Coordinates of C-alpha atoms and ligand atoms in Angstrom, one line a residue:
M597 CA 21.4 2.6 29.9
E598 CA 18.7 5.0 28.8
M599 CA 15.2 4.5 30.4
T600 CA 12.4 3.3 28.1
G601 CA 9.0 5.0 28.0
L602 CA 7.5 2.1 29.9
Q603 CA 10.1 2.3 32.6
I604 CA 9.4 6.0 33.0
F605 CA 5.7 5.5 33.0
K606 CA 5.9 3.2 36.0
Y607 CA 7.1 6.1 38.1
L608 CA 4.5 8.6 36.9
P609 CA 1.0 9.1 38.4
G610 CA -0.5 7.1 35.5
G611 CA 1.7 4.1 36.2
K612 CA 0.9 4.3 40.0
K613 CA -2.8 4.8 39.3
D614 CA -2.7 8.0 41.3
T615 CA -5.7 10.4 41.3
V616 CA -3.8 13.0 39.3
A617 CA -3.0 10.6 36.5
N618 CA -3.5 12.0 33.0
C619 CA -4.0 15.5 34.3
K620 CA -2.5 17.0 31.1
K621 CA -0.5 19.7 33.0
C622 CA 2.6 18.6 31.1
G623 CA 0.8 19.4 27.8
C624 CA 0.5 15.7 26.9
S625 CA -2.9 13.9 26.7
T626 CA -1.7 11.0 29.0
C627 CA 1.1 10.1 31.3
M628 CA 2.1 7.4 28.8
A629 CA 2.4 10.0 26.1
F630 CA 4.6 12.1 28.4
A631 CA 6.7 9.1 29.3
L632 CA 7.3 8.2 25.6
K633 CA 8.3 11.8 24.8
L634 CA 10.6 11.9 27.8
A635 CA 12.3 8.7 26.7
K636 CA 13.1 10.3 23.4
Q637 CA 14.2 13.5 25.2
N638 CA 11.6 15.5 23.4
I639 CA 10.2 17.1 26.6
E640 CA 11.7 18.2 29.9
I641 CA 11.0 16.2 33.0
E642 CA 10.1 19.5 34.9
K643 CA 6.9 19.7 32.8
C644 CA 5.3 17.1 35.1
P645 CA 4.8 18.7 38.6
Y646 CA 4.2 15.2 40.0
A647 CA 7.5 13.6 38.8
S648 CA 9.1 12.2 42.0
D649 CA 12.7 13.0 43.0
D650 CA 13.5 9.3 42.6
L651 CA 12.3 9.4 38.9
R652 CA 14.1 12.7 38.3
Q653 CA 17.4 11.3 39.6
K654 CA 17.1 8.0 37.6
Y655 CA 16.0 9.8 34.4
L656 CA 18.7 12.5 34.5
Q657 CA 21.4 9.8 35.1
S658 CA 20.0 7.7 32.2
A659 CA 19.7 10.7 29.9
K660 CA 23.3 11.8 30.5
H661 CA 25.5 11.6 27.5
P662 CA 28.3 9.0 28.2
Q663 CA 31.0 10.7 26.1
K664 CA 31.8 14.3 25.5
T665 CA 32.0 15.7 22.0
V666 CA 35.2 17.7 21.3
K667 CA 35.6 19.9 18.2
I668 CA 38.8 20.0 16.3
A669 CA 38.6 22.7 13.7
D670 CA 35.3 21.7 12.0
L671 CA 35.6 18.0 13.0
N672 CA 33.8 16.4 15.9
I673 CA 35.2 13.5 17.9
G674 CA 33.6 11.5 20.7
G675 CA 29.9 11.8 21.5
E676 CA 29.5 8.1 21.4
N677 CA 26.8 6.4 23.5
V678 CA 26.9 2.7 22.5
L679 CA 29.4 -0.1 22.6
Y680 CA 28.2 -1.8 19.4
R681 CA 26.9 0.1 16.4
H682 CA 23.9 -2.2 16.0
E683 CA 22.5 -1.0 19.3
K684 CA 21.9 2.4 17.7
T685 CA 24.8 3.9 15.7
F686 CA 28.2 5.3 16.1
I687 CA 28.2 9.1 15.9
N688 CA 31.6 10.5 15.0
R689 CA 34.2 8.6 13.0
T690 CA 37.6 8.0 14.3
V691 CA 39.7 10.9 13.1
L692 CA 42.9 9.8 11.4
A693 CA 45.5 12.6 11.7
V694 CA 49.1 12.7 10.5
I695 CA 51.7 14.6 12.4
V696 CA 54.2 16.7 10.3
D697 CA 57.3 18.2 11.9
C698 CA 58.4 21.2 9.9
A699 CA 61.8 21.0 11.4
N700 CA 62.4 17.9 9.3
L701 CA 64.0 18.4 5.9
D702 CA 61.5 16.3 4.1
Y703 CA 58.4 18.0 5.6
K704 CA 57.3 19.6 2.3
E705 CA 57.4 16.3 0.5
K706 CA 55.3 14.7 3.2
L707 CA 52.7 17.5 3.1
E708 CA 52.5 17.2 -0.6
R709 CA 51.9 13.4 -0.5
I710 CA 49.2 13.8 2.2
S711 CA 47.5 16.6 0.3
K712 CA 47.5 14.7 -3.0
F713 CA 46.2 11.5 -1.5
S714 CA 42.5 10.6 -2.0
I715 CA 40.6 7.4 -2.8
K716 CA 37.1 6.9 -4.0
G717 CA 34.8 5.3 -1.4
V718 CA 31.1 4.6 -1.6
N719 CA 29.5 8.0 -2.1
E720 CA 32.5 9.9 -0.8
I721 CA 36.1 10.8 -1.5
L722 CA 38.3 9.4 1.3
M723 CA 41.3 11.5 2.3
V724 CA 43.4 12.5 5.3
E725 CA 41.3 14.9 7.2
L726 CA 43.7 16.5 9.7
I727 CA 47.4 17.4 9.7
I728 CA 49.0 18.3 13.0
L729 CA 51.9 20.7 12.5
K730 CA 55.0 20.8 14.7
N731 CA 57.5 23.6 14.6
S732 CA 55.4 25.5 12.0
S733 CA 55.6 29.0 13.5
N734 CA 57.9 30.3 10.7
V735 CA 56.4 28.3 7.9
S736 CA 53.7 29.6 5.6
L737 CA 51.4 26.9 4.3
D738 CA 48.4 26.8 2.0
L739 CA 47.1 23.2 2.2
P740 CA 43.8 21.6 1.1
V741 CA 43.8 19.5 4.3
R742 CA 42.7 21.1 7.6
T743 CA 45.6 21.7 10.0
I744 CA 46.1 22.4 13.7
T745 CA 49.3 23.0 15.6
Y746 CA 50.7 20.5 18.1
E747 CA 50.3 23.2 20.8
E748 CA 46.6 23.6 19.9
L749 CA 46.1 19.8 20.0
T750 CA 47.5 19.5 23.6
L751 CA 44.9 22.1 24.8
L752 CA 42.0 19.9 23.7
N753 CA 39.9 18.2 26.3
I754 CA 40.9 14.7 25.1
D755 CA 42.5 11.7 26.8
F756 CA 45.8 11.2 25.0
I757 CA 47.6 7.8 25.2
E758 CA 50.6 6.4 23.5
N759 CA 50.5 3.0 21.8
N760 CA 53.5 1.5 23.7
E761 CA 52.1 -2.0 24.1
F762 CA 49.2 -3.2 22.1
H763 CA 47.4 -5.2 24.8
L764 CA 47.6 -2.3 27.3
T765 CA 46.2 0.2 24.8
K766 CA 43.5 -2.2 23.7
D767 CA 42.4 -2.9 27.3
Y768 CA 42.5 0.8 28.1
L769 CA 40.3 1.7 25.1
I770 CA 37.8 -1.0 25.9
S771 CA 37.5 -0.4 29.6
T772 CA 37.3 3.3 29.2
R773 CA 34.4 3.0 26.7
K774 CA 32.6 0.5 28.9
K775 CA 32.9 2.8 32.0
A776 CA 31.6 5.7 29.9
V777 CA 28.7 3.9 28.3
L778 CA 27.6 1.4 30.9
E779 CA 28.3 3.4 34.1
K780 CA 28.2 6.9 32.7
D781 CA 31.2 7.7 34.8
D782 CA 32.4 11.3 34.2
K783 CA 36.0 10.3 34.8
Y784 CA 35.9 8.4 31.5
S785 CA 33.8 10.8 29.4
K786 CA 36.7 12.3 27.4
P787 CA 37.3 11.1 23.8
V788 CA 40.4 9.0 23.6
C789 CA 43.2 9.6 21.2
V790 CA 46.0 7.1 20.5
Y791 CA 49.4 8.3 19.3
L792 CA 50.9 5.5 17.1
K793 CA 54.7 5.8 17.0
S794 CA 55.8 2.6 15.5
N795 CA 57.9 2.8 12.2
D796 CA 56.7 -0.6 11.1
L797 CA 53.8 0.1 8.7
Y798 CA 52.3 -3.4 8.8
E799 CA 52.3 -3.3 12.6
T800 CA 50.9 0.3 12.7
C801 CA 48.2 -0.7 10.2
A802 CA 47.2 -3.7 12.2
Y803 CA 47.1 -1.8 15.5
A804 CA 45.2 1.1 14.0
S805 CA 42.6 -1.3 12.4
Y806 CA 41.9 -2.7 15.9
Y807 CA 41.7 0.8 17.5
I808 CA 39.3 2.0 14.8
C809 CA 36.9 -0.9 15.7
K810 CA 37.4 -0.5 19.4
Y811 CA 37.3 2.4 20.5
A812 CA 39.7 5.2 19.6
N813 CA 38.1 8.5 18.8
M814 CA 41.2 9.7 17.1
L815 CA 44.5 8.2 15.9
I816 CA 47.7 10.2 15.3
F817 CA 50.3 8.8 12.9
E818 CA 53.9 9.8 12.6
E819 CA 54.2 8.0 9.3
F820 CA 52.1 8.6 6.2
D821 CA 51.7 5.8 3.7
E822 CA 49.1 5.8 0.9
A823 CA 48.4 2.0 1.1
M824 CA 48.0 2.1 4.9
F825 CA 45.6 5.0 4.7
S826 CA 43.6 3.4 1.9
T827 CA 43.1 0.3 4.1
L828 CA 42.3 2.3 7.3
L829 CA 39.9 4.8 5.6
T830 CA 38.0 2.0 3.9
L831 CA 37.7 0.0 7.1
R832 CA 36.6 3.1 9.0
Q833 CA 33.9 3.8 6.4
N834 CA 32.6 0.3 6.9
I835 CA 32.6 0.5 10.7
F836 CA 31.0 3.9 10.9
T837 CA 28.3 3.2 8.4
D838 CA 24.9 3.7 10.1
P839 CA 23.3 0.2 10.1
Q840 CA 19.9 1.8 10.2
K841 CA 20.5 3.5 6.8
P842 CA 21.2 1.3 3.9
L843 CA 24.1 2.3 1.8
Q844 CA 22.9 3.8 -1.4
V845 CA 24.3 5.4 -4.6
E846 CA 22.9 8.3 -6.5
S847 CA 20.1 7.7 -8.9
A848 CA 21.8 8.4 -12.3
L849 CA 22.7 7.1 -15.7
Y850 CA 26.1 5.4 -15.3
E851 CA 28.4 4.6 -18.2
F852 CA 30.7 1.7 -18.7
N853 CA 33.4 1.2 -21.4
N854 CA 32.6 4.4 -23.3
P855 CA 29.1 3.8 -24.6
D856 CA 27.5 5.6 -27.5
K857 CA 23.8 6.4 -28.0
D858 CA 23.0 2.9 -29.2
S859 CA 24.7 0.9 -26.5
I860 CA 22.9 -1.7 -24.3
V861 CA 21.0 -0.3 -21.2
F862 CA 20.5 -2.1 -17.9
L863 CA 18.4 -0.9 -15.0
T864 CA 18.6 -1.6 -11.2
T865 CA 17.9 0.1 -7.8
N866 CA 20.2 2.4 -5.9
F867 CA 21.1 -0.2 -3.1
A868 CA 24.9 0.1 -3.0
L869 CA 25.6 -3.7 -2.9
T870 CA 23.3 -4.3 -5.9
F871 CA 24.7 -1.4 -7.8
F872 CA 28.4 -2.5 -7.3
A873 CA 27.6 -6.1 -8.1
V874 CA 26.0 -5.0 -11.4
A875 CA 28.5 -2.3 -12.1
N876 CA 31.4 -4.7 -11.6
E877 CA 30.0 -7.1 -14.2
L878 CA 29.3 -4.3 -16.7
E879 CA 32.8 -2.9 -16.3
N880 CA 34.3 -6.2 -17.1
L881 CA 32.2 -6.8 -20.2
D882 CA 33.9 -6.3 -23.5
V883 CA 30.9 -4.3 -24.7
P884 CA 29.9 -0.7 -23.8
S885 CA 26.8 -0.3 -21.7
Y886 CA 24.7 2.0 -19.5
L887 CA 23.1 1.4 -16.1
V888 CA 20.0 3.4 -15.1
V889 CA 19.7 3.5 -11.3
I890 CA 16.3 4.0 -9.8
P891 CA 15.9 5.8 -6.5
A892 CA 14.6 3.2 -4.1
D893 CA 15.7 4.4 -0.6
G894 CA 18.8 2.1 -0.9
M895 CA 16.6 -1.1 -1.1
S896 CA 17.6 -4.2 -3.1
V897 CA 15.5 -5.1 -6.1
L898 CA 12.8 -7.3 -4.5
T899 CA 12.6 -5.4 -1.3
A900 CA 12.1 -2.2 -3.2
W901 CA 9.3 -3.8 -5.2
S902 CA 7.5 -5.1 -2.1
A903 CA 7.9 -1.7 -0.4
E904 CA 6.5 -0.1 -3.5
K905 CA 9.7 1.9 -4.0
F906 CA 10.2 0.2 -7.4
T907 CA 7.1 0.8 -9.4
A908 CA 6.4 1.4 -13.1
G909 CA 5.6 5.0 -12.1
V910 CA 9.0 5.5 -10.5
V911 CA 10.7 4.0 -13.5
A912 CA 8.8 6.3 -15.9
K913 CA 9.7 9.3 -13.7
T914 CA 13.3 8.4 -13.5
L915 CA 13.6 8.0 -17.3
D916 CA 12.2 11.5 -17.6
K917 CA 14.3 13.0 -14.9
L918 CA 17.5 11.5 -16.3
E919 CA 16.5 12.6 -19.9
I920 CA 17.2 9.1 -21.2
R921 CA 15.2 9.8 -24.4
N922 CA 17.4 12.8 -25.3
K923 CA 20.6 11.1 -24.3
L924 CA 20.1 7.7 -26.0
N925 CA 18.8 6.3 -29.2
T926 CA 18.3 2.9 -27.6
R927 CA 14.7 2.2 -26.6
K928 CA 15.4 -1.2 -25.0
I929 CA 16.1 -1.6 -21.3
I930 CA 17.1 -4.8 -19.5
I931 CA 15.5 -5.1 -16.1
P932 CA 16.5 -7.4 -13.2
G933 CA 15.2 -11.0 -13.7
L934 CA 13.6 -10.8 -10.2
L935 CA 11.3 -8.1 -11.5
A936 CA 10.0 -10.1 -14.5
H937 CA 6.4 -9.9 -13.0
T938 CA 6.5 -6.1 -13.5
L939 CA 6.9 -6.3 -17.2
D940 CA 3.3 -5.6 -18.2
E941 CA 3.1 -2.6 -15.8
L942 CA 6.3 -1.2 -17.2
K943 CA 5.2 -1.5 -20.7
D944 CA 1.9 0.3 -19.9
A945 CA 3.7 3.1 -18.0
V946 CA 6.5 3.6 -20.6
P947 CA 5.0 2.4 -23.9
D948 CA 7.9 3.8 -26.1
F949 CA 10.4 1.5 -24.4
D950 CA 10.9 -2.2 -24.8
F951 CA 11.6 -3.9 -21.4
V952 CA 13.5 -7.1 -21.5
V953 CA 13.9 -9.5 -18.6
G954 CA 17.5 -9.9 -17.6
T955 CA 19.2 -12.2 -15.1
N956 CA 18.4 -12.9 -11.4
E957 CA 22.1 -12.7 -10.5
A958 CA 24.5 -10.0 -11.5
S959 CA 27.2 -12.7 -12.1
A960 CA 25.1 -14.1 -15.1
I961 CA 25.1 -10.7 -16.9
G962 CA 28.2 -11.6 -19.0
E963 CA 26.6 -14.7 -20.4
F964 CA 23.3 -13.0 -21.0
V965 CA 25.0 -10.2 -23.0
R966 CA 27.0 -12.8 -25.1
N967 CA 23.7 -14.6 -25.9
I968 CA 21.8 -11.4 -27.0
N969 CA 24.8 -10.3 -29.1
K970 CA 24.9 -13.6 -31.0
Ligands
LIG2147 FE1 0.8 12.6 33.8 FE2 2.4 14.4 35.0 FE3 1.6 14.8 32.5 FE4 -0.1 15.0 34.5 S1 1.6 16.3 34.2 S2 -0.5 14.0 32.6 S3 0.6 13.4 35.9 S4 2.8 13.2 33.2

C-alpha cells in the first residue's frame, strides 16, 4: 500500500520533533508540506537530507508500481495498482484481441467481419481494437483495425495463460493481481493475458466476462462473434469507467423523431444517466422533439443546481452557443420539474424564451406531452 502524508511525516524531523524540523532545505515550508508532496509523488525523497534509511526503504517500496505497463502498438495494457476500482481507478482497459490465421480459407471473411463491427457506447464507438495475425507473411492487408503478428505478440513482456479450466484461470488471475498489488512482488508484475480457445460462444462469453472483471489485462479470442463482442465491450466500458469522473454526454441540441423548427424543446443536464433516461422517453414519443443539454460537469439536475453548475447564466450561454434562436422558431423550453424554483431567474436571464416546468421523473414525460398537446 502507498504511504500517506501522515505516515511519512512521522519519520521526518518534524514528526520526531527534531531540532532541524522545518528547515526548508527541501524547498517546502514545513516537513508536513514535504510529506504531503512526497505521498503524491510530486517531489523526490532525496530532497530531504534528513530522511532516514528506514523511511527511504519504506517509501520506495510503497511508491513502487505494482504492475508493469506494456505497449502493444499504441495500446497500453497493465499498469494497474488497485484491486477494486473504487479504491482509485483502473488504468488500462482489458484489451480484447482476435486471432486470425491467414492459412485458413475463410480468413478474409473473418477480417472483414471484424473490421466492419462497431457499436455505439456512451461517448465512444466500441470496436475490436487488435487483430493478431498468424501466417501473414505473404499476405498484404490494409485494415482499419490495428494488427500485430503472432510472433510479435510472443515477444511481449506479458504473462500468457490458456483458459483450460475456468477455476484454475480465475484463481491464477486473482492471486497474481493480489501478489502484485498487496505485496508488490516483482515476480507477479507482468500484465496477464488469457487465451480463450473454447468454440462454445456462450461459454467463452461467460468466462471472458469474469476475466474482464477480475483481472485479465488482455484476452485473445479465436472466434469472432458480433453479439459476444457487443456484450463484452459494453461490460468492459462499465467496469473501466472511472468512478471519480461522472459519465457525461456532450452539451448539444439533440433531435428525436425528425423535428422541424417548431417542435417541442426539452432541457436537461449532461449527466449521462439523466440524458439517457430523458432521451429514451423522447425517442419513444410519437411526436418530434429536441433536447437541449446543458454542460454541468456530468452532474444530475439537482446536484448541478446546488453546485451552481446549472444556473440561469449557464442556460443563457448554452442557448447562445448552440445557436438555438437561429435553428428553431420555438421559444418555449420545458425544464426539469426539479428545477421549478429557477423559473424566475431563467425568465430574467433569457427574457425572449418562455420556460415551462416539466416533470420530476423522465418516465412521466409521455403523459406530460399528451396533456400539453390536447
Ligand atoms: Fe523537513 Fe527535511 Fe524539508 Fe527540512 S528538508 S523541512 S527536515 S522535510
